[in-house]
Amino acid sequence: MIGFLEICVFLFVVLHILRIYFADCDAVLHFYERFAKPPDKRLRGKVIWITGASSGIGEHLAYKLTEFGCKLVLSVRRKDELDRVKNQCMSKFCSKLF
């Protein structure tokens, strides 16, 4: 006969599996985020294309992914903004190397 504790543990496991299944990200990245493991090892060397990288979320995402060692493809509407973000990313990358 199955006890109350076994049912609770089973429901807990099933709910966590469903939570990971319906997450809006890679299951491994979700696991790393959940258990405080940085995703830099998984993202290092990946090519990531960011549209709207001249301001807001796209700009800050470019800076963060540069810290993780990703190769970036940046799309913007204005060339001067692209140069600014590119120079910032390059300075962050170079400062990390030295």
CSV table of N, CA and C in Angstrom, one decimal:
chain,number,residue,atom,x,y,z
A,1,MET,N,0.8,-1.2,0.0
A,1,MET,CA,0.0,0.0,0.0
A,1,MET,C,0.9,1.2,0.0
A,2,ILE,N,0.5,2.2,-0.8
A,2,ILE,CA,1.3,3.4,-0.9
A,2,ILE,C,0.8,4.4,0.1
A,3,GLY,N,1.8,5.0,0.8
A,3,GLY,CA,1.5,5.9,1.9
A,3,GLY,C,1.4,7.3,1.4
A,4,PHE,N,1.0,8.2,2.3
A,4,PHE,CA,0.9,9.6,2.0
A,4,PHE,C,2.2,10.2,1.6
A,5,LEU,N,3.3,9.9,2.3
A,5,LEU,CA,4.6,10.5,2.0
A,5,LEU,C,5.0,10.1,0.6
A,6,GLU,N,4.8,8.9,0.2
A,6,GLU,CA,5.2,8.4,-1.2
A,6,GLU,C,4.4,9.2,-2.2
A,7,ILE,N,3.2,9.4,-2.0
A,7,ILE,CA,2.3,10.1,-3.0
A,7,ILE,C,2.8,11.6,-3.1
A,8,CYS,N,3.2,12.2,-2.0
A,8,CYS,CA,3.7,13.6,-2.0
A,8,CYS,C,5.0,13.7,-2.7
A,9,VAL,N,5.9,12.7,-2.5
A,9,VAL,CA,7.2,12.8,-3.2
A,9,VAL,C,6.9,12.6,-4.7
A,10,PHE,N,6.1,11.6,-5.1
A,10,PHE,CA,5.8,11.4,-6.5
A,10,PHE,C,5.2,12.6,-7.1
A,11,LEU,N,4.2,13.3,-6.5
A,11,LEU,CA,3.7,14.5,-7.1
A,11,LEU,C,4.7,15.6,-7.2
A,12,PHE,N,5.6,15.7,-6.2
A,12,PHE,CA,6.6,16.7,-6.2
A,12,PHE,C,7.5,16.5,-7.4
A,13,VAL,N,7.9,15.3,-7.7
A,13,VAL,CA,8.8,15.0,-8.8
A,13,VAL,C,8.1,15.2,-10.1
A,14,VAL,N,6.9,14.8,-10.2
A,14,VAL,CA,6.1,15.0,-11.5
A,14,VAL,C,5.9,16.5,-11.8
A,15,LEU,N,5.6,17.3,-10.8
A,15,LEU,CA,5.4,18.7,-11.0
A,15,LEU,C,6.7,19.4,-11.4
A,16,HIS,N,7.8,19.0,-10.9
A,16,HIS,CA,9.1,19.6,-11.3
A,16,HIS,C,9.5,19.1,-12.7
A,17,ILE,N,9.2,17.9,-13.1
A,17,ILE,CA,9.4,17.5,-14.5
A,17,ILE,C,8.6,18.3,-15.4
A,18,LEU,N,7.3,18.5,-15.1
A,18,LEU,CA,6.4,19.3,-15.9
A,18,LEU,C,6.9,20.8,-16.0
A,19,ARG,N,7.4,21.3,-14.9
A,19,ARG,CA,7.9,22.7,-14.9
A,19,ARG,C,9.0,22.8,-15.8
A,20,ILE,N,9.9,21.9,-15.8
A,20,ILE,CA,11.1,21.9,-16.7
A,20,ILE,C,10.6,21.7,-18.2
A,21,TYR,N,9.7,20.8,-18.4
A,21,TYR,CA,9.2,20.5,-19.7
A,21,TYR,C,8.6,21.8,-20.4
A,22,PHE,N,7.8,22.5,-19.6
A,22,PHE,CA,7.1,23.7,-20.1
A,22,PHE,C,7.9,25.0,-20.0
A,23,ALA,N,9.1,24.9,-19.6
A,23,ALA,CA,9.9,26.1,-19.4
A,23,ALA,C,10.3,26.7,-20.8
A,24,ASP,N,10.5,28.0,-20.8
A,24,ASP,CA,10.8,28.7,-22.1
A,24,ASP,C,12.3,28.7,-22.4
A,25,CYS,N,13.0,27.7,-22.0
A,25,CYS,CA,14.4,27.6,-22.3
A,25,CYS,C,14.9,26.2,-22.4
A,26,ASP,N,16.2,26.1,-22.6
A,26,ASP,CA,16.8,24.8,-22.7
A,26,ASP,C,16.7,24.1,-21.3
A,27,ALA,N,16.5,22.8,-21.2
A,27,ALA,CA,16.3,22.2,-19.9
A,27,ALA,C,17.6,22.2,-19.1
A,28,VAL,N,18.8,22.2,-19.8
A,28,VAL,CA,20.0,22.2,-19.1
A,28,VAL,C,20.3,23.6,-18.5
A,29,LEU,N,20.0,24.6,-19.3
A,29,LEU,CA,20.1,26.0,-18.8
A,29,LEU,C,19.1,26.2,-17.6
A,30,HIS,N,17.9,25.7,-17.7
A,30,HIS,CA,16.9,25.8,-16.6
A,30,HIS,C,17.5,25.1,-15.4
A,31,PHE,N,18.1,24.0,-15.5
A,31,PHE,CA,18.7,23.3,-14.4
A,31,PHE,C,19.8,24.1,-13.8
A,32,TYR,N,20.7,24.7,-14.6
A,32,TYR,CA,21.7,25.5,-14.1
A,32,TYR,C,21.2,26.7,-13.4
A,33,GLU,N,20.2,27.3,-13.9
A,33,GLU,CA,19.6,28.5,-13.3
A,33,GLU,C,19.0,28.1,-11.9
A,34,ARG,N,18.3,27.0,-11.9
A,34,ARG,CA,17.6,26.6,-10.7
A,34,ARG,C,18.5,26.3,-9.6
A,35,PHE,N,19.7,25.6,-9.9
A,35,PHE,CA,20.6,25.2,-8.9
A,35,PHE,C,21.9,26.0,-8.8
A,36,ALA,N,21.8,27.3,-9.3
A,36,ALA,CA,22.8,28.3,-9.1
A,36,ALA,C,24.1,27.9,-9.8
A,37,LYS,N,24.1,27.2,-10.9
A,37,LYS,CA,25.3,26.9,-11.7
A,37,LYS,C,25.3,27.8,-12.8
A,38,PRO,N,26.4,28.5,-13.1
A,38,PRO,CA,26.4,29.5,-14.1
A,38,PRO,C,26.4,28.8,-15.5
A,39,PRO,N,25.7,29.4,-16.5
A,39,PRO,CA,25.6,28.8,-17.8
A,39,PRO,C,26.7,29.1,-18.7
A,40,ASP,N,27.8,29.7,-18.2
A,40,ASP,CA,28.9,30.1,-19.1
A,40,ASP,C,29.6,29.0,-19.8
A,41,LYS,N,29.7,27.8,-19.1
A,41,LYS,CA,30.3,26.7,-19.7
A,41,LYS,C,29.5,26.2,-20.9
A,42,ARG,N,28.2,26.2,-20.8
A,42,ARG,CA,27.3,25.7,-21.8
A,42,ARG,C,27.2,26.7,-23.0
A,43,LEU,N,27.3,28.0,-22.7
A,43,LEU,CA,27.2,29.0,-23.8
A,43,LEU,C,28.5,29.4,-24.4
A,44,ARG,N,29.7,29.1,-23.8
A,44,ARG,CA,30.9,29.5,-24.3
A,44,ARG,C,31.1,29.0,-25.7
A,45,GLY,N,31.5,29.9,-26.7
A,45,GLY,CA,31.7,29.5,-28.0
A,45,GLY,C,30.5,29.4,-28.9
A,46,LYS,N,29.3,29.5,-28.4
A,46,LYS,CA,28.1,29.5,-29.2
A,46,LYS,C,27.9,30.8,-30.0
A,47,VAL,N,27.4,30.7,-31.2
A,47,VAL,CA,27.1,31.8,-32.0
A,47,VAL,C,25.6,32.2,-31.7
A,48,ILE,N,25.4,33.5,-31.3
A,48,ILE,CA,24.1,34.0,-30.9
A,48,ILE,C,23.8,35.2,-31.7
A,49,TRP,N,22.7,35.3,-32.3
A,49,TRP,CA,22.2,36.4,-33.1
A,49,TRP,C,21.2,37.2,-32.3
A,50,ILE,N,21.6,38.5,-32.1
A,50,ILE,CA,20.7,39.4,-31.3
A,50,ILE,C,20.2,40.5,-32.2
A,51,THR,N,18.9,40.5,-32.4
A,51,THR,CA,18.3,41.6,-33.1
A,51,THR,C,17.8,42.7,-32.1
A,52,GLY,N,18.0,44.0,-32.5
A,52,GLY,CA,17.7,45.0,-31.6
A,52,GLY,C,18.7,45.2,-30.6
A,53,ALA,N,20.0,45.1,-30.9
A,53,ALA,CA,21.1,45.1,-30.0
A,53,ALA,C,21.6,46.5,-29.7
A,54,SER,N,20.9,47.6,-30.2
A,54,SER,CA,21.4,48.9,-30.0
A,54,SER,C,20.9,49.5,-28.7
A,55,SER,N,19.9,49.0,-28.0
A,55,SER,CA,19.4,49.5,-26.8
A,55,SER,C,18.6,48.5,-26.0
A,56,GLY,N,18.4,48.8,-24.7
A,56,GLY,CA,17.5,48.0,-23.9
A,56,GLY,C,18.0,46.6,-23.6
A,57,ILE,N,17.1,45.7,-23.7
A,57,ILE,CA,17.4,44.3,-23.4
A,57,ILE,C,18.4,43.7,-24.3
A,58,GLY,N,18.3,44.0,-25.6
A,58,GLY,CA,19.2,43.5,-26.6
A,58,GLY,C,20.7,43.9,-26.3
A,59,GLU,N,20.8,45.2,-25.9
A,59,GLU,CA,22.2,45.7,-25.6
A,59,GLU,C,22.8,45.0,-24.4
A,60,HIS,N,22.0,44.9,-23.4
A,60,HIS,CA,22.5,44.3,-22.1
A,60,HIS,C,22.7,42.8,-22.3
A,61,LEU,N,21.9,42.2,-23.1
A,61,LEU,CA,22.1,40.8,-23.4
A,61,LEU,C,23.4,40.6,-24.1
A,62,ALA,N,23.7,41.5,-25.0
A,62,ALA,CA,25.0,41.4,-25.8
A,62,ALA,C,26.2,41.5,-24.8
A,63,TYR,N,26.1,42.4,-23.8
A,63,TYR,CA,27.2,42.6,-22.9
A,63,TYR,C,27.3,41.3,-22.0
A,64,LYS,N,26.2,40.8,-21.6
A,64,LYS,CA,26.2,39.6,-20.7
A,64,LYS,C,26.8,38.4,-21.4
A,65,LEU,N,26.3,38.2,-22.7
A,65,LEU,CA,26.8,37.0,-23.5
A,65,LEU,C,28.2,37.2,-23.8
A,66,THR,N,28.7,38.4,-24.0
A,66,THR,CA,30.1,38.6,-24.2
A,66,THR,C,30.9,38.1,-23.0
A,67,GLU,N,30.4,38.4,-21.8
A,67,GLU,CA,31.1,37.9,-20.6
A,67,GLU,C,31.2,36.4,-20.6
A,68,PHE,N,30.2,35.7,-21.1
A,68,PHE,CA,30.1,34.3,-21.1
A,68,PHE,C,31.0,33.7,-22.2
A,69,GLY,N,31.6,34.5,-23.1
A,69,GLY,CA,32.4,34.0,-24.2
A,69,GLY,C,31.7,33.6,-25.4
A,70,CYS,N,30.5,34.1,-25.7
A,70,CYS,CA,29.7,33.8,-26.9
A,70,CYS,C,30.2,34.6,-28.1
A,71,LYS,N,30.0,34.1,-29.3
A,71,LYS,CA,30.3,34.8,-30.5
A,71,LYS,C,29.0,35.4,-30.9
A,72,LEU,N,29.0,36.8,-31.1
A,72,LEU,CA,27.7,37.5,-31.3
A,72,LEU,C,27.6,38.0,-32.8
A,73,VAL,N,26.3,37.9,-33.2
A,73,VAL,CA,25.9,38.6,-34.5
A,73,VAL,C,24.9,39.6,-34.0
A,74,LEU,N,25.2,40.9,-34.2
A,74,LEU,CA,24.4,42.0,-33.8
A,74,LEU,C,23.7,42.6,-34.9
A,75,SER,N,22.4,42.8,-34.8
A,75,SER,CA,21.6,43.5,-35.8
A,75,SER,C,20.9,44.8,-35.2
A,76,VAL,N,21.2,45.9,-35.9
A,76,VAL,CA,20.6,47.2,-35.4
A,76,VAL,C,20.2,48.0,-36.6
A,77,ARG,N,19.4,49.0,-36.4
A,77,ARG,CA,19.0,49.9,-37.5
A,77,ARG,C,20.0,51.0,-37.8
A,78,ARG,N,20.8,51.4,-36.8
A,78,ARG,CA,21.7,52.6,-36.9
A,78,ARG,C,23.1,52.1,-36.7
A,79,LYS,N,24.0,52.4,-37.7
A,79,LYS,CA,25.3,52.0,-37.7
A,79,LYS,C,26.1,52.5,-36.5
A,80,ASP,N,25.9,53.8,-36.2
A,80,ASP,CA,26.6,54.4,-35.1
A,80,ASP,C,26.3,53.7,-33.7
A,81,GLU,N,25.1,53.2,-33.6
A,81,GLU,CA,24.7,52.5,-32.4
A,81,GLU,C,25.4,51.1,-32.4
A,82,LEU,N,25.5,50.5,-33.6
A,82,LEU,CA,26.2,49.2,-33.7
A,82,LEU,C,27.6,49.3,-33.3
A,83,ASP,N,28.3,50.4,-33.8
A,83,ASP,CA,29.7,50.6,-33.5
A,83,ASP,C,29.9,50.8,-32.0
A,84,ARG,N,29.0,51.5,-31.3
A,84,ARG,CA,29.1,51.8,-29.9
A,84,ARG,C,28.9,50.5,-29.1
A,85,VAL,N,27.9,49.7,-29.4
A,85,VAL,CA,27.7,48.4,-28.7
A,85,VAL,C,28.9,47.4,-29.0
A,86,LYS,N,29.3,47.4,-30.3
A,86,LYS,CA,30.4,46.5,-30.6
A,86,LYS,C,31.7,46.9,-29.8
A,87,ASN,N,32.0,48.2,-29.7
A,87,ASN,CA,33.2,48.6,-29.0
A,87,ASN,C,33.1,48.3,-27.5
A,88,GLN,N,31.9,48.4,-27.0
A,88,GLN,CA,31.7,48.0,-25.5
A,88,GLN,C,31.9,46.5,-25.4
A,89,CYS,N,31.3,45.7,-26.3
A,89,CYS,CA,31.5,44.3,-26.2
A,89,CYS,C,33.0,43.9,-26.3
A,90,MET,N,33.7,44.5,-27.2
A,90,MET,CA,35.1,44.2,-27.4
A,90,MET,C,35.9,44.6,-26.2
A,91,SER,N,35.6,45.8,-25.6
A,91,SER,CA,36.3,46.2,-24.4
A,91,SER,C,36.1,45.2,-23.2
A,92,LYS,N,34.8,44.7,-23.1
A,92,LYS,CA,34.5,43.8,-22.1
A,92,LYS,C,35.3,42.4,-22.3
A,93,PHE,N,35.3,42.0,-23.6
A,93,PHE,CA,36.0,40.8,-24.0
A,93,PHE,C,37.5,40.9,-23.7
A,94,CYS,N,38.1,42.0,-24.1
A,94,CYS,CA,39.5,42.2,-24.0
A,94,CYS,C,39.9,42.3,-22.5
A,95,SER,N,39.1,43.0,-21.7
A,95,SER,CA,39.4,43.1,-20.3
A,95,SER,C,39.3,41.8,-19.6
A,96,LYS,N,38.5,40.9,-20.1
A,96,LYS,CA,38.4,39.6,-19.5
A,96,LYS,C,39.6,38.7,-19.8
A,97,LEU,N,40.2,38.9,-21.0
A,97,LEU,CA,41.4,38.2,-21.4
A,97,LEU,C,42.6,38.6,-20.6
A,98,PHE,N,42.7,39.8,-20.2
A,98,PHE,CA,43.9,40.3,-19.5
A,98,PHE,C,43.6,40.6,-18.2
